[in-house]
Short mmCIF file of C-alpha atoms in Angstrom, two decimals:
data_model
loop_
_atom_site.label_atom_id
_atom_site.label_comp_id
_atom_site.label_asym_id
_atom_site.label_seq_id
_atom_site.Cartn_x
_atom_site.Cartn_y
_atom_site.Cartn_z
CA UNK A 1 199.36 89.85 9.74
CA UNK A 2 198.55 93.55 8.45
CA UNK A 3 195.49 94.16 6.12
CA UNK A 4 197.69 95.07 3.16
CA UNK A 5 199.29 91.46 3.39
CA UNK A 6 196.10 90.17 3.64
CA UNK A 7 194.93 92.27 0.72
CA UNK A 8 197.52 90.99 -1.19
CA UNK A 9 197.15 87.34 -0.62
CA UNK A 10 194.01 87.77 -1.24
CA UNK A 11 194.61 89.36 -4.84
CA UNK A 12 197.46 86.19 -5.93
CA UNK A 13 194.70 83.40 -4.59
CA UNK A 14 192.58 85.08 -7.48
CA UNK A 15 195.48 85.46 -9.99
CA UNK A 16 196.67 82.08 -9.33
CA UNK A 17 193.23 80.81 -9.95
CA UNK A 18 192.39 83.19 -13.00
CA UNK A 19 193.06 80.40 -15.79
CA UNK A 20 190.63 77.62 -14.02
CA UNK A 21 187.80 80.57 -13.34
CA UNK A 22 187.79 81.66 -16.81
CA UNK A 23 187.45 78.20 -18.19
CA UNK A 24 184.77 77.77 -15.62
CA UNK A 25 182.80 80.96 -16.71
CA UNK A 26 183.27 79.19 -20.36
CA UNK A 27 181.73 75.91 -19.35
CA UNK A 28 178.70 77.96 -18.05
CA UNK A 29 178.21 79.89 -20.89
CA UNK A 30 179.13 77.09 -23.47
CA UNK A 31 176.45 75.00 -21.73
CA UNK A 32 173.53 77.49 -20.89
CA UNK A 33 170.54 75.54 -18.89
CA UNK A 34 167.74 76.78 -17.86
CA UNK A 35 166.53 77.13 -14.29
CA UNK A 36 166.58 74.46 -11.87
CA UNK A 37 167.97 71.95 -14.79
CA UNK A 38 171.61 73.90 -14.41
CA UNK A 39 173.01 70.19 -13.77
CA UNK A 40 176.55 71.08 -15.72
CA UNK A 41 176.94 74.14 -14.29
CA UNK A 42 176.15 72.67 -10.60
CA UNK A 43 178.80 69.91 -11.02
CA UNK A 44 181.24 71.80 -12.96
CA UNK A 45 181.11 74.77 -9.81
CA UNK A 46 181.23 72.68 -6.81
CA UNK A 47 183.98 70.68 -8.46
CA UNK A 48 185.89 73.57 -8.69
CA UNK A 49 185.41 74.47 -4.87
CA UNK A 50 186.25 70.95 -4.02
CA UNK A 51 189.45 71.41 -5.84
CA UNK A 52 190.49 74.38 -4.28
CA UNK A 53 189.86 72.80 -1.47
CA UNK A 54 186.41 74.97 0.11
CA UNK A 55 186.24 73.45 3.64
CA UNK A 56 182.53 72.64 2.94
CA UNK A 57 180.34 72.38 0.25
CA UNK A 58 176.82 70.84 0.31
CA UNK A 59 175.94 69.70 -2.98
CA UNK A 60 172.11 69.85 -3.41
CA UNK A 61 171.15 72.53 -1.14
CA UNK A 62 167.22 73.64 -1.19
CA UNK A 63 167.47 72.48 -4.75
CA UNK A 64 168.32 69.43 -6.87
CA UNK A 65 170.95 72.03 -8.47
CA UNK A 66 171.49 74.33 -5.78
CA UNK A 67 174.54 74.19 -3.54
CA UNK A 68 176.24 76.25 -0.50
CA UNK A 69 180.01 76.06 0.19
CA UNK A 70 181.02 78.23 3.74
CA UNK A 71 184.37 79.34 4.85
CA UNK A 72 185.46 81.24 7.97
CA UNK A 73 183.44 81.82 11.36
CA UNK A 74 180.43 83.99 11.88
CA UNK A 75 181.63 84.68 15.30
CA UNK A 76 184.83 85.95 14.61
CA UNK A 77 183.50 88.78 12.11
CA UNK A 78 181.24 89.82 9.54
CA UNK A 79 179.07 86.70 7.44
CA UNK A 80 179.43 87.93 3.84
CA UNK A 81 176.85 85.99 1.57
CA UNK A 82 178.21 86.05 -2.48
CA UNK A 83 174.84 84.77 -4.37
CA UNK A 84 175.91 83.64 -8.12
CA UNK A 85 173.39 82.55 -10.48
CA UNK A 86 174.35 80.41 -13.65
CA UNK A 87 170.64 79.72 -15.34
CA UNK A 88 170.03 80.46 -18.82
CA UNK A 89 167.44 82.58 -20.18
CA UNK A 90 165.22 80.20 -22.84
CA UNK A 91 166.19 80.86 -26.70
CA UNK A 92 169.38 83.34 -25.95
CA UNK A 93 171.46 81.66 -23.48
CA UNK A 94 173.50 83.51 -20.87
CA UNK A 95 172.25 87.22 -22.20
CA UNK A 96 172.24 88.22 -18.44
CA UNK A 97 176.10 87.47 -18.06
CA UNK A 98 175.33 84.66 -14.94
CA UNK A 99 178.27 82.61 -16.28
CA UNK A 100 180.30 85.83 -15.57
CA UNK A 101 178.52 86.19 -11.89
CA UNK A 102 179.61 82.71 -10.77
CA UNK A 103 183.08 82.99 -11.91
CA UNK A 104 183.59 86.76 -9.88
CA UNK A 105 181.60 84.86 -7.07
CA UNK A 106 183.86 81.76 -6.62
CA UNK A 107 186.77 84.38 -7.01
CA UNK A 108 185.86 86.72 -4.18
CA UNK A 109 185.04 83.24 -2.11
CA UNK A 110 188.74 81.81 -2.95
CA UNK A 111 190.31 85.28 -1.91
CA UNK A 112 188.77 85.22 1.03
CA UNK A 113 190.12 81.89 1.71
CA UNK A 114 193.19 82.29 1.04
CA UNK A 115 193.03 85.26 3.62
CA UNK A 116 191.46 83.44 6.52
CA UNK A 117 194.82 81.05 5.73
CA UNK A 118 197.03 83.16 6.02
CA UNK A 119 195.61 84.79 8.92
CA UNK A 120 196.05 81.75 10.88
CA UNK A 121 192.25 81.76 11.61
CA UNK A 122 189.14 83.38 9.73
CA UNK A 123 188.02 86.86 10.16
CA UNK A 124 184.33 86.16 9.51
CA UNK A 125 182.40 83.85 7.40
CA UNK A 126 181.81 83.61 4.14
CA UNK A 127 178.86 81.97 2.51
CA UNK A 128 178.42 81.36 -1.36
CA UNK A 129 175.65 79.81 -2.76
CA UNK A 130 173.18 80.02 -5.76
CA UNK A 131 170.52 82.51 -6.18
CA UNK A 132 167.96 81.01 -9.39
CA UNK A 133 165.66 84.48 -10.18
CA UNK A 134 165.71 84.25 -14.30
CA UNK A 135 161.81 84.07 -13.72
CA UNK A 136 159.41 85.08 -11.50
CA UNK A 137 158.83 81.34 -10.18
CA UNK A 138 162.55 80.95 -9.87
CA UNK A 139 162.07 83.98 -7.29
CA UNK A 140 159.00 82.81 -5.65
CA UNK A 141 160.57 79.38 -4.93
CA UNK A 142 163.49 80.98 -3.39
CA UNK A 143 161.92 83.35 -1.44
CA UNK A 144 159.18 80.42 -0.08
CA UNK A 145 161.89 78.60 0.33
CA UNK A 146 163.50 81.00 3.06
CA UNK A 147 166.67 81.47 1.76
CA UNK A 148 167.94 84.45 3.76
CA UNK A 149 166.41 83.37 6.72
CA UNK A 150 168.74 80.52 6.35
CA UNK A 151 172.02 82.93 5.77
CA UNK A 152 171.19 83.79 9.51
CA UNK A 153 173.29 87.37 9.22
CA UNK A 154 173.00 87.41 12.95
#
């Protein structure tokens, strides 16, 4: 299949989704937590890749609230890692626009999908997860944590 077919399934995966991602986005920013206690935002995401049907998605990854859903095969292309984040910033909510991050995030992920589908067979890997940096502890427990070394971009 040519790239511009691709391209284009890629594009209607995201339009056909556009009603659900938006109402996701809402749910995030409707329901702003704060980091590591993102419990509604957690469910409410990985639900969503479950019903799209993301080939795998481990709930609780690194974090009580963290998760990691992959698609594709690192072998047979580029590994593309899409970090959201969907924590709320204390007193003013979702100022930083995360609830907007996750819903662009699951988008690209679903496009991508939808391409390695119609493909017949994936054309890399792709690798979403959460990335919790509202505060400097948020970053220094997912840097300790090793994060990227865990991507494995090799």
């Amino acid at each position: 299949m040519d790239i511009e077919k691709l391209k284009e399934i890629a594009c209607q995966a995201i339009d056909d989704a556009a009603e659900e991602l938006g109402k996701l986005s809402h749910i995030i920013w409707s329901n702003p937590e704060l980091a590591h206690e993102e419990y509604k935002a957690h469910d409410n995401i990985t639900a969503f890749l479950d019903k799209y049907k993301f080939p795998q998605v481990d709930r609780k990854f690194v974090l009580p609230t963290g998760f990691r859903a992959i698609c594709g095969d690192k072998t047979k292309g580029p590994h593309l890692a899409l970090l959201t984040e969907y924590d709320a910033l204390p007193e003013i909510g979702h100022a930083s626009g995360h609830n907007l991050i996750v819903e662009v995030g699951v988008a690209i992920a679903l496009a991508l999908k939808a391409a390695f589908e119609a493909a017949g067979e994936p054309f890399g890997k792709v690798w979403l997860r959460n990335l919790l940096m509202n505060t400097g502890i948020c970053m220094y427990t997912t840097l300790q944590m090793k994060i990227f070394l865990m991507l494995n971009l090799r």
